[in-house]
PDB file of C-alpha atoms in Angstrom:
ATOM      1  CA  UNK A   1     -95.637-112.639  26.192  1.00 45.00           C
ATOM      2  CA  UNK A   2     -95.978-112.653  29.981  1.00 55.00           C
ATOM      3  CA  UNK A   3     -98.889-110.543  31.236  1.00 66.00           C
ATOM      4  CA  UNK A   4     -98.471-108.681  34.543  1.00 73.00           C
ATOM      5  CA  UNK A   5    -101.140-108.742  37.196  1.00 88.00           C
ATOM      6  CA  UNK A   6    -103.156-105.535  37.331  1.00 92.00           C
ATOM      7  CA  UNK A   7    -103.798-104.672  40.972  1.00 92.00           C
ATOM      8  CA  UNK A   8    -106.338-102.256  42.412  1.00 93.00           C
ATOM      9  CA  UNK A   9    -104.790-101.264  45.745  1.00 91.00           C
ATOM     10  CA  UNK A  10    -108.160-100.075  47.084  1.00 88.00           C
ATOM     11  CA  UNK A  11    -109.408-103.686  47.024  1.00 89.00           C
ATOM     12  CA  UNK A  12    -108.253-105.973  49.804  1.00 89.00           C
ATOM     13  CA  UNK A  13    -108.858-109.155  47.795  1.00 90.00           C
ATOM     14  CA  UNK A  14    -106.503-107.961  45.053  1.00 92.00           C
ATOM     15  CA  UNK A  15    -103.735-106.748  47.381  1.00 91.00           C
ATOM     16  CA  UNK A  16    -103.745-110.172  49.066  1.00 89.00           C
ATOM     17  CA  UNK A  17    -102.404-111.628  45.803  1.00 88.00           C
ATOM     18  CA  UNK A  18     -99.118-109.789  46.424  1.00 90.00           C
ATOM     19  CA  UNK A  19     -98.338-109.842  50.127  1.00 88.00           C
ATOM     20  CA  UNK A  20     -97.937-112.754  52.576  1.00 83.00           C
ATOM     21  CA  UNK A  21     -99.930-111.076  55.365  1.00 87.00           C
ATOM     22  CA  UNK A  22    -102.591-108.438  55.888  1.00 90.00           C
ATOM     23  CA  UNK A  23    -101.699-104.877  56.876  1.00 92.00           C
ATOM     24  CA  UNK A  24    -101.357-104.070  60.573  1.00 93.00           C
ATOM     25  CA  UNK A  25    -103.052-100.740  59.872  1.00 93.00           C
ATOM     26  CA  UNK A  26    -105.349 -99.645  57.054  1.00 91.00           C
ATOM     27  CA  UNK A  27    -107.335 -96.534  56.178  1.00 87.00           C
ATOM     28  CA  UNK A  28    -109.236 -98.375  53.428  1.00 74.00           C
ATOM     29  CA  UNK A  29    -112.615 -97.914  55.124  1.00 64.00           C
ATOM     30  CA  UNK A  30    -112.043 -94.240  55.936  1.00 60.00           C
ATOM     31  CA  UNK A  31    -109.494 -92.961  53.419  1.00 54.00           C
ATOM     32  CA  UNK A  32    -110.098 -89.528  51.964  1.00 61.00           C
ATOM     33  CA  UNK A  33    -108.712 -87.280  49.257  1.00 72.00           C
ATOM     34  CA  UNK A  34    -107.934 -90.244  47.039  1.00 82.00           C
ATOM     35  CA  UNK A  35    -105.200 -91.552  49.356  1.00 89.00           C
ATOM     36  CA  UNK A  36    -105.198 -94.953  51.061  1.00 92.00           C
ATOM     37  CA  UNK A  37    -102.647 -95.762  53.758  1.00 94.00           C
ATOM     38  CA  UNK A  38    -101.592 -99.196  54.909  1.00 95.00           C
ATOM     39  CA  UNK A  39     -98.808-100.306  57.210  1.00 96.00           C
ATOM     40  CA  UNK A  40     -97.134-103.688  56.755  1.00 94.00           C
ATOM     41  CA  UNK A  41     -94.502-105.753  58.510  1.00 91.00           C
ATOM     42  CA  UNK A  42     -93.260-108.621  56.377  1.00 85.00           C
ATOM     43  CA  UNK A  43     -90.640-111.302  56.655  1.00 84.00           C
ATOM     44  CA  UNK A  44     -88.530-112.085  53.597  1.00 81.00           C
ATOM     45  CA  UNK A  45     -90.786-112.021  50.575  1.00 83.00           C
ATOM     46  CA  UNK A  46     -90.954-111.745  46.811  1.00 87.00           C
ATOM     47  CA  UNK A  47     -93.700-109.608  45.289  1.00 89.00           C
ATOM     48  CA  UNK A  48     -94.634-110.879  41.811  1.00 90.00           C
ATOM     49  CA  UNK A  49     -94.623-108.601  38.807  1.00 90.00           C
ATOM     50  CA  UNK A  50     -97.720-106.433  38.681  1.00 91.00           C
ATOM     51  CA  UNK A  51     -98.991-103.085  37.453  1.00 93.00           C
ATOM     52  CA  UNK A  52    -100.861-100.970  40.034  1.00 95.00           C
ATOM     53  CA  UNK A  53    -103.965 -98.993  39.138  1.00 95.00           C
ATOM     54  CA  UNK A  54    -102.888 -96.324  41.636  1.00 95.00           C
ATOM     55  CA  UNK A  55     -99.670 -94.379  42.165  1.00 96.00           C
ATOM     56  CA  UNK A  56     -97.746 -96.137  44.962  1.00 96.00           C
ATOM     57  CA  UNK A  57     -95.459 -94.513  47.530  1.00 97.00           C
ATOM     58  CA  UNK A  58     -93.606 -97.010  49.732  1.00 95.00           C
ATOM     59  CA  UNK A  59     -91.944 -95.490  52.812  1.00 95.00           C
ATOM     60  CA  UNK A  60     -89.627 -97.783  54.767  1.00 91.00           C
ATOM     61  CA  UNK A  61     -89.900 -97.278  58.526  1.00 92.00           C
ATOM     62  CA  UNK A  62     -88.307-100.331  60.187  1.00 87.00           C
ATOM     63  CA  UNK A  63     -85.317-101.872  58.471  1.00 84.00           C
ATOM     64  CA  UNK A  64     -82.541-104.164  59.716  1.00 78.00           C
ATOM     65  CA  UNK A  65     -78.910-103.175  59.212  1.00 76.00           C
ATOM     66  CA  UNK A  66     -78.358-105.959  56.674  1.00 73.00           C
ATOM     67  CA  UNK A  67     -81.489-105.368  54.597  1.00 78.00           C
ATOM     68  CA  UNK A  68     -81.161-105.623  50.821  1.00 79.00           C
ATOM     69  CA  UNK A  69     -83.913-104.665  48.389  1.00 81.00           C
ATOM     70  CA  UNK A  70     -84.184-105.927  44.834  1.00 85.00           C
ATOM     71  CA  UNK A  71     -86.630-104.177  42.533  1.00 88.00           C
ATOM     72  CA  UNK A  72     -87.605-103.975  38.885  1.00 87.00           C
ATOM     73  CA  UNK A  73     -89.394-100.893  37.532  1.00 89.00           C
ATOM     74  CA  UNK A  74     -90.483-101.425  33.928  1.00 87.00           C
ATOM     75  CA  UNK A  75     -87.300-102.856  32.394  1.00 84.00           C
ATOM     76  CA  UNK A  76     -84.838-101.392  34.901  1.00 90.00           C
ATOM     77  CA  UNK A  77     -83.400-103.482  37.730  1.00 88.00           C
ATOM     78  CA  UNK A  78     -81.673-102.421  40.935  1.00 84.00           C
ATOM     79  CA  UNK A  79     -80.429-104.166  44.063  1.00 83.00           C
ATOM     80  CA  UNK A  80     -79.252-101.950  46.904  1.00 80.00           C
ATOM     81  CA  UNK A  81     -78.993-101.772  50.682  1.00 80.00           C
ATOM     82  CA  UNK A  82     -82.301-100.672  52.209  1.00 81.00           C
ATOM     83  CA  UNK A  83     -82.438 -98.101  55.006  1.00 86.00           C
ATOM     84  CA  UNK A  84     -85.093 -96.508  57.190  1.00 89.00           C
ATOM     85  CA  UNK A  85     -86.488 -93.451  55.401  1.00 91.00           C
ATOM     86  CA  UNK A  86     -85.865 -94.841  51.919  1.00 91.00           C
ATOM     87  CA  UNK A  87     -88.818 -94.171  49.626  1.00 94.00           C
ATOM     88  CA  UNK A  88     -89.939 -96.009  46.479  1.00 92.00           C
ATOM     89  CA  UNK A  89     -92.246 -94.340  43.933  1.00 95.00           C
ATOM     90  CA  UNK A  90     -94.186 -96.553  41.515  1.00 94.00           C
ATOM     91  CA  UNK A  91     -96.517 -94.655  39.146  1.00 94.00           C
ATOM     92  CA  UNK A  92     -99.808 -96.218  38.083  1.00 94.00           C
ATOM     93  CA  UNK A  93     -99.557 -98.863  35.337  1.00 94.00           C
ATOM     94  CA  UNK A  94     -95.778 -99.242  35.724  1.00 93.00           C
ATOM     95  CA  UNK A  95     -94.748-102.908  35.788  1.00 93.00           C
ATOM     96  CA  UNK A  96     -92.743-103.689  38.913  1.00 92.00           C
ATOM     97  CA  UNK A  97     -91.629-106.494  41.162  1.00 90.00           C
ATOM     98  CA  UNK A  98     -89.673-106.563  44.417  1.00 88.00           C
ATOM     99  CA  UNK A  99     -87.764-108.937  46.646  1.00 87.00           C
ATOM    100  CA  UNK A 100     -86.268-108.551  50.130  1.00 84.00           C
ATOM    101  CA  UNK A 101     -84.541-111.018  52.433  1.00 83.00           C
ATOM    102  CA  UNK A 102     -85.096-109.694  55.962  1.00 82.00           C
ATOM    103  CA  UNK A 103     -88.128-108.569  57.935  1.00 83.00           C
ATOM    104  CA  UNK A 104     -89.007-104.917  57.561  1.00 86.00           C
ATOM    105  CA  UNK A 105     -91.896-102.509  58.077  1.00 90.00           C
ATOM    106  CA  UNK A 106     -93.187 -99.954  55.633  1.00 93.00           C
ATOM    107  CA  UNK A 107     -96.007 -97.525  54.947  1.00 96.00           C
ATOM    108  CA  UNK A 108     -97.745 -98.020  51.614  1.00 95.00           C
ATOM    109  CA  UNK A 109     -99.641 -95.041  50.223  1.00 96.00           C
ATOM    110  CA  UNK A 110    -101.812 -95.504  47.146  1.00 95.00           C
ATOM    111  CA  UNK A 111    -102.926 -92.345  45.327  1.00 94.00           C
ATOM    112  CA  UNK A 112    -105.852 -92.102  42.952  1.00 92.00           C
ATOM    113  CA  UNK A 113    -104.310 -91.009  39.595  1.00 91.00           C
ATOM    114  CA  UNK A 114    -107.342 -88.921  38.626  1.00 88.00           C
ATOM    115  CA  UNK A 115    -107.265 -86.903  41.839  1.00 84.00           C
ATOM    116  CA  UNK A 116    -103.497 -86.524  41.522  1.00 85.00           C
ATOM    117  CA  UNK A 117    -103.964 -85.157  37.996  1.00 84.00           C
ATOM    118  CA  UNK A 118    -106.623 -82.683  39.166  1.00 78.00           C
ATOM    119  CA  UNK A 119    -104.285 -81.413  41.898  1.00 75.00           C
ATOM    120  CA  UNK A 120    -101.473 -81.137  39.364  1.00 75.00           C
ATOM    121  CA  UNK A 121    -103.551 -79.029  36.975  1.00 72.00           C
ATOM    122  CA  UNK A 122    -104.488 -76.769  39.878  1.00 68.00           C
ATOM    123  CA  UNK A 123    -101.038 -76.388  41.420  1.00 65.00           C
ATOM    124  CA  UNK A 124     -98.201 -76.855  38.965  1.00 64.00           C
ATOM    125  CA  UNK A 125     -96.884 -74.441  36.362  1.00 58.00           C
ATOM    126  CA  UNK A 126     -96.204 -77.086  33.741  1.00 57.00           C
ATOM    127  CA  UNK A 127     -98.006 -79.252  31.223  1.00 59.00           C
ATOM    128  CA  UNK A 128     -95.969 -82.338  32.207  1.00 61.00           C
ATOM    129  CA  UNK A 129     -96.941 -83.771  35.553  1.00 72.00           C
ATOM    130  CA  UNK A 130     -96.674 -87.539  35.103  1.00 83.00           C
ATOM    131  CA  UNK A 131     -94.992 -89.232  38.053  1.00 88.00           C
ATOM    132  CA  UNK A 132     -91.720 -90.942  37.197  1.00 89.00           C
ATOM    133  CA  UNK A 133     -90.533 -94.184  38.841  1.00 92.00           C
ATOM    134  CA  UNK A 134     -87.927 -93.940  41.612  1.00 92.00           C
ATOM    135  CA  UNK A 135     -85.962 -96.766  43.172  1.00 90.00           C
ATOM    136  CA  UNK A 136     -85.426 -96.777  46.943  1.00 88.00           C
ATOM    137  CA  UNK A 137     -83.650 -93.601  48.026  1.00 90.00           C
ATOM    138  CA  UNK A 138     -83.803 -91.284  51.055  1.00 92.00           C
ATOM    139  CA  UNK A 139     -86.476 -88.590  51.198  1.00 95.00           C
ATOM    140  CA  UNK A 140     -86.715 -87.104  54.717  1.00 95.00           C
ATOM    141  CA  UNK A 141     -89.850 -85.059  53.994  1.00 94.00           C
ATOM    142  CA  UNK A 142     -91.858 -87.956  52.526  1.00 95.00           C
ATOM    143  CA  UNK A 143     -90.694 -90.098  55.446  1.00 96.00           C
ATOM    144  CA  UNK A 144     -91.899 -87.476  57.941  1.00 95.00           C
ATOM    145  CA  UNK A 145     -95.228 -86.991  56.155  1.00 95.00           C
ATOM    146  CA  UNK A 146     -95.774 -90.745  55.964  1.00 95.00           C
ATOM    147  CA  UNK A 147     -95.172 -91.167  59.698  1.00 96.00           C
ATOM    148  CA  UNK A 148     -97.550 -88.284  60.457  1.00 94.00           C
ATOM    149  CA  UNK A 149    -100.272 -89.811  58.258  1.00 94.00           C
ATOM    150  CA  UNK A 150     -99.738 -93.195  59.928  1.00 95.00           C
ATOM    151  CA  UNK A 151    -100.025 -91.657  63.395  1.00 93.00           C
ATOM    152  CA  UNK A 152    -103.184 -89.771  62.403  1.00 91.00           C
ATOM    153  CA  UNK A 153    -104.722 -92.956  60.985  1.00 91.00           C
ATOM    154  CA  UNK A 154    -103.842 -94.905  64.155  1.00 91.00           C
ATOM    155  CA  UNK A 155    -105.536 -92.236  66.284  1.00 88.00           C
ATOM    156  CA  UNK A 156    -108.791 -92.324  64.306  1.00 85.00           C
ATOM    157  CA  UNK A 157    -108.172 -88.866  62.835  1.00 84.00           C
ATOM    158  CA  UNK A 158    -107.639 -87.315  66.261  1.00 85.00           C
ATOM    159  CA  UNK A 159    -106.614 -83.923  64.857  1.00 86.00           C
ATOM    160  CA  UNK A 160    -109.552 -83.642  62.479  1.00 82.00           C
ATOM    161  CA  UNK A 161    -110.085 -83.577  58.756  1.00 81.00           C
ATOM    162  CA  UNK A 162    -108.264 -80.288  58.269  1.00 84.00           C
ATOM    163  CA  UNK A 163    -105.003 -81.674  59.644  1.00 87.00           C
ATOM    164  CA  UNK A 164    -105.300 -84.760  57.446  1.00 87.00           C
ATOM    165  CA  UNK A 165    -105.966 -82.495  54.448  1.00 85.00           C
ATOM    166  CA  UNK A 166    -102.887 -80.417  55.275  1.00 86.00           C
ATOM    167  CA  UNK A 167    -100.684 -83.509  55.371  1.00 89.00           C
ATOM    168  CA  UNK A 168    -102.019 -84.873  52.084  1.00 88.00           C
ATOM    169  CA  UNK A 169    -101.715 -81.459  50.407  1.00 84.00           C
ATOM    170  CA  UNK A 170     -98.066 -81.244  51.471  1.00 86.00           C
ATOM    171  CA  UNK A 171     -97.508 -84.789  50.193  1.00 91.00           C
ATOM    172  CA  UNK A 172     -99.067 -83.996  46.804  1.00 87.00           C
ATOM    173  CA  UNK A 173     -97.098 -80.750  46.497  1.00 83.00           C
ATOM    174  CA  UNK A 174     -93.811 -82.523  47.262  1.00 88.00           C
ATOM    175  CA  UNK A 175     -94.501 -85.246  44.709  1.00 90.00           C
ATOM    176  CA  UNK A 176     -95.365 -82.657  42.055  1.00 85.00           C
ATOM    177  CA  UNK A 177     -92.228 -80.647  42.811  1.00 82.00           C
ATOM    178  CA  UNK A 178     -89.756 -83.542  42.957  1.00 87.00           C
ATOM    179  CA  UNK A 179     -91.163 -86.653  41.269  1.00 89.00           C
ATOM    180  CA  UNK A 180     -92.745 -85.475  38.017  1.00 85.00           C
ATOM    181  CA  UNK A 181     -91.280 -85.698  34.526  1.00 76.00           C
ATOM    182  CA  UNK A 182     -90.720 -81.944  34.535  1.00 64.00           C
ATOM    183  CA  UNK A 183     -90.228 -80.632  38.049  1.00 57.00           C
ATOM    184  CA  UNK A 184     -92.493 -77.627  37.716  1.00 53.00           C
ATOM    185  CA  UNK A 185     -92.824 -74.566  39.904  1.00 55.00           C
ATOM    186  CA  UNK A 186     -95.990 -74.677  41.976  1.00 56.00           C
ATOM    187  CA  UNK A 187     -98.316 -71.758  41.440  1.00 54.00           C
ATOM    188  CA  UNK A 188     -97.941 -69.163  44.171  1.00 54.00           C
ATOM    189  CA  UNK A 189     -99.914 -65.971  44.209  1.00 49.00           C
ATOM    190  CA  UNK A 190     -97.836 -62.901  45.057  1.00 45.00           C
ATOM    191  CA  UNK A 191     -98.269 -61.258  48.442  1.00 55.00           C
ATOM    192  CA  UNK A 192    -100.179 -62.586  51.427  1.00 69.00           C
ATOM    193  CA  UNK A 193    -103.764 -62.731  52.573  1.00 81.00           C
ATOM    194  CA  UNK A 194    -105.245 -59.258  52.976  1.00 85.00           C
ATOM    195  CA  UNK A 195    -107.045 -58.270  56.166  1.00 87.00           C
ATOM    196  CA  UNK A 196    -110.338 -58.614  54.349  1.00 91.00           C
ATOM    197  CA  UNK A 197    -109.536 -62.111  53.106  1.00 91.00           C
ATOM    198  CA  UNK A 198    -108.209 -63.387  56.417  1.00 91.00           C
ATOM    199  CA  UNK A 199    -111.310 -61.953  58.111  1.00 93.00           C
ATOM    200  CA  UNK A 200    -113.503 -63.829  55.626  1.00 94.00           C
ATOM    201  CA  UNK A 201    -111.698 -67.066  56.449  1.00 94.00           C
ATOM    202  CA  UNK A 202    -111.797 -66.535  60.215  1.00 94.00           C
ATOM    203  CA  UNK A 203    -115.492 -65.615  60.149  1.00 95.00           C
ATOM    204  CA  UNK A 204    -116.207 -68.746  58.110  1.00 95.00           C
ATOM    205  CA  UNK A 205    -114.303 -70.893  60.606  1.00 94.00           C
ATOM    206  CA  UNK A 206    -116.243 -69.467  63.564  1.00 94.00           C
ATOM    207  CA  UNK A 207    -119.560 -69.896  61.746  1.00 94.00           C
ATOM    208  CA  UNK A 208    -118.822 -73.555  60.949  1.00 94.00           C
ATOM    209  CA  UNK A 209    -117.140 -74.919  64.082  1.00 92.00           C
ATOM    210  CA  UNK A 210    -119.730 -77.696  64.166  1.00 91.00           C
ATOM    211  CA  UNK A 211    -118.267 -79.101  60.949  1.00 88.00           C
ATOM    212  CA  UNK A 212    -115.086 -81.005  60.212  1.00 84.00           C
ATOM    213  CA  UNK A 213    -113.749 -78.293  57.910  1.00 87.00           C
ATOM    214  CA  UNK A 214    -111.589 -79.212  54.941  1.00 87.00           C
ATOM    215  CA  UNK A 215    -108.524 -77.438  53.601  1.00 87.00           C
ATOM    216  CA  UNK A 216    -110.041 -77.163  50.121  1.00 85.00           C
ATOM    217  CA  UNK A 217    -113.177 -75.578  51.590  1.00 90.00           C
ATOM    218  CA  UNK A 218    -111.249 -72.680  53.151  1.00 92.00           C
ATOM    219  CA  UNK A 219    -108.859 -72.284  50.220  1.00 90.00           C
ATOM    220  CA  UNK A 220    -111.841 -71.805  47.923  1.00 90.00           C
ATOM    221  CA  UNK A 221    -112.938 -68.736  49.922  1.00 93.00           C
ATOM    222  CA  UNK A 222    -109.788 -66.832  48.928  1.00 90.00           C
ATOM    223  CA  UNK A 223    -109.308 -68.515  45.530  1.00 88.00           C
ATOM    224  CA  UNK A 224    -105.924 -70.184  46.073  1.00 84.00           C
ATOM    225  CA  UNK A 225    -104.752 -73.800  46.002  1.00 78.00           C
ATOM    226  CA  UNK A 226    -105.160 -75.766  49.259  1.00 78.00           C
ATOM    227  CA  UNK A 227    -101.420 -76.210  49.758  1.00 73.00           C
ATOM    228  CA  UNK A 228    -100.687 -72.531  49.182  1.00 80.00           C
ATOM    229  CA  UNK A 229    -103.577 -71.514  51.439  1.00 86.00           C
ATOM    230  CA  UNK A 230    -101.995 -73.369  54.371  1.00 84.00           C
ATOM    231  CA  UNK A 231     -98.748 -71.449  53.787  1.00 83.00           C
ATOM    232  CA  UNK A 232    -100.499 -68.082  53.472  1.00 87.00           C
ATOM    233  CA  UNK A 233    -102.623 -68.652  56.568  1.00 89.00           C
ATOM    234  CA  UNK A 234     -99.593 -69.482  58.705  1.00 86.00           C
ATOM    235  CA  UNK A 235     -97.669 -66.470  57.380  1.00 85.00           C
ATOM    236  CA  UNK A 236    -100.623 -64.193  58.136  1.00 88.00           C
ATOM    237  CA  UNK A 237    -101.688 -65.511  61.550  1.00 88.00           C
ATOM    238  CA  UNK A 238     -98.508 -67.142  62.857  1.00 86.00           C
ATOM    239  CA  UNK A 239    -100.131 -70.561  63.331  1.00 89.00           C
ATOM    240  CA  UNK A 240    -101.038 -73.406  60.951  1.00 88.00           C
ATOM    241  CA  UNK A 241    -104.744 -73.433  60.053  1.00 90.00           C
ATOM    242  CA  UNK A 242    -105.481 -76.796  61.671  1.00 90.00           C
ATOM    243  CA  UNK A 243    -104.122 -75.542  65.013  1.00 91.00           C
ATOM    244  CA  UNK A 244    -106.161 -72.352  64.752  1.00 94.00           C
ATOM    245  CA  UNK A 245    -109.336 -74.354  64.141  1.00 93.00           C
ATOM    246  CA  UNK A 246    -108.691 -76.647  67.118  1.00 93.00           C
ATOM    247  CA  UNK A 247    -108.037 -73.620  69.348  1.00 94.00           C
ATOM    248  CA  UNK A 248    -111.326 -72.038  68.238  1.00 94.00           C
ATOM    249  CA  UNK A 249    -113.191 -75.255  69.025  1.00 94.00           C
ATOM    250  CA  UNK A 250    -111.638 -75.433  72.495  1.00 95.00           C
ATOM    251  CA  UNK A 251    -112.464 -71.776  73.199  1.00 95.00           C
ATOM    252  CA  UNK A 252    -116.080 -72.488  72.232  1.00 95.00           C
ATOM    253  CA  UNK A 253    -116.053 -75.626  74.404  1.00 95.00           C
ATOM    254  CA  UNK A 254    -114.960 -73.557  77.419  1.00 94.00           C
ATOM    255  CA  UNK A 255    -117.942 -71.254  76.947  1.00 93.00           C
ATOM    256  CA  UNK A 256    -120.354 -74.164  76.588  1.00 94.00           C
ATOM    257  CA  UNK A 257    -118.931 -75.836  79.698  1.00 94.00           C
ATOM    258  CA  UNK A 258    -119.454 -72.637  81.674  1.00 93.00           C
ATOM    259  CA  UNK A 259    -123.068 -72.457  80.468  1.00 91.00           C
ATOM    260  CA  UNK A 260    -123.704 -75.999  81.834  1.00 90.00           C
ATOM    261  CA  UNK A 261    -126.583 -76.518  79.405  1.00 90.00           C
ATOM    262  CA  UNK A 262    -125.136 -79.471  77.478  1.00 91.00           C
ATOM    263  CA  UNK A 263    -123.357 -82.708  78.296  1.00 93.00           C
ATOM    264  CA  UNK A 264    -119.755 -83.238  77.284  1.00 93.00           C
ATOM    265  CA  UNK A 265    -120.791 -85.669  74.540  1.00 92.00           C
ATOM    266  CA  UNK A 266    -123.241 -83.086  73.154  1.00 94.00           C
ATOM    267  CA  UNK A 267    -120.543 -80.406  73.182  1.00 94.00           C
ATOM    268  CA  UNK A 268    -118.140 -82.726  71.359  1.00 93.00           C
ATOM    269  CA  UNK A 269    -120.786 -83.445  68.726  1.00 92.00           C
ATOM    270  CA  UNK A 270    -121.688 -79.752  68.344  1.00 93.00           C
ATOM    271  CA  UNK A 271    -118.017 -78.888  67.753  1.00 93.00           C
ATOM    272  CA  UNK A 272    -117.481 -81.492  65.071  1.00 90.00           C
ATOM    273  CA  UNK A 273    -115.374 -83.948  67.076  1.00 90.00           C
ATOM    274  CA  UNK A 274    -115.975 -87.519  65.961  1.00 84.00           C
ATOM    275  CA  UNK A 275    -115.466 -88.788  69.530  1.00 88.00           C
ATOM    276  CA  UNK A 276    -115.816 -87.251  72.972  1.00 92.00           C
ATOM    277  CA  UNK A 277    -112.310 -88.524  73.728  1.00 92.00           C
ATOM    278  CA  UNK A 278    -110.933 -86.324  70.933  1.00 92.00           C
ATOM    279  CA  UNK A 279    -112.396 -83.234  72.589  1.00 92.00           C
ATOM    280  CA  UNK A 280    -110.993 -84.314  75.955  1.00 94.00           C
ATOM    281  CA  UNK A 281    -107.535 -84.905  74.450  1.00 93.00           C
ATOM    282  CA  UNK A 282    -107.294 -81.481  72.802  1.00 94.00           C
ATOM    283  CA  UNK A 283    -108.895 -79.687  75.756  1.00 94.00           C
ATOM    284  CA  UNK A 284    -106.375 -81.093  78.232  1.00 93.00           C
ATOM    285  CA  UNK A 285    -103.499 -80.448  75.821  1.00 92.00           C
ATOM    286  CA  UNK A 286    -104.415 -76.768  75.374  1.00 93.00           C
ATOM    287  CA  UNK A 287    -106.033 -75.867  78.708  1.00 93.00           C
ATOM    288  CA  UNK A 288    -104.034 -78.119  81.024  1.00 93.00           C
ATOM    289  CA  UNK A 289    -107.012 -79.851  82.655  1.00 94.00           C
ATOM    290  CA  UNK A 290    -109.820 -82.111  81.470  1.00 93.00           C
ATOM    291  CA  UNK A 291    -113.189 -80.570  80.521  1.00 93.00           C
ATOM    292  CA  UNK A 292    -114.841 -81.987  83.658  1.00 92.00           C
ATOM    293  CA  UNK A 293    -112.148 -80.520  85.914  1.00 92.00           C
ATOM    294  CA  UNK A 294    -112.460 -77.185  84.125  1.00 92.00           C
ATOM    295  CA  UNK A 295    -116.236 -77.178  84.600  1.00 90.00           C
ATOM    296  CA  UNK A 296    -115.965 -78.025  88.320  1.00 88.00           C
ATOM    297  CA  UNK A 297    -113.693 -75.034  88.887  1.00 84.00           C
ATOM    298  CA  UNK A 298    -116.082 -72.560  87.271  1.00 81.00           C
TER     299      UNK A 298
END
């Protein structure tokens, strides 16, 4: 009996057994939350049969009008036209192979099955949360989330860890709601965040602006799931949590610039920005001028 390759998509040497070229973009060295992102552009190619150790989400982003995509998932076979925005879902350990005849670009997300299971237990009102295979079909939300994750990876996490967490939480929630064996209802606590709870969160944010805060960290304060916390926070404050955090950091930066006691690089470090350029980008976007121009005018 033919034995499929078993591929660990977190290991570059194993992925090279499948694809004719290396990814143009990879988060392998900095991936978080159990998700790795890679972006490929391939000419016509045939991917041999293999079984991934991770859950795979393939999001097609650049496809020619004549593109055809042949795929086998376990013992099922399908050959269909391929379009931009079509998404393929391959659960861990599912035998699959693929073949295409024109050049196309795609985002490949690999999800750690253990972390996915932990999120499922936390979020979904069901005891059946195994991913089920899906041939290429349109999914506008996964397409949008994939493009946002790609852009964030290209920028070196310009918007911070919290934004990345928010994107991955939305991705996980969508997969659990639409791609599991029993499409369960995600847990949602009734009501919204009380004044006391939102004050706790806001105080925590202001006390920890020097850190790259995570979504799970803030959700834990009010005892809700990360994905639901993001929804509750926006309903309560009117803005997504990652935008609120960035605004708080910029407000603090303005004060520090007025004080003239620290350099711009020191301010960026003290506010949890991984690069001074990230502070400059967000400052100009929100204030309208660069930090140096702002400081000169004070």
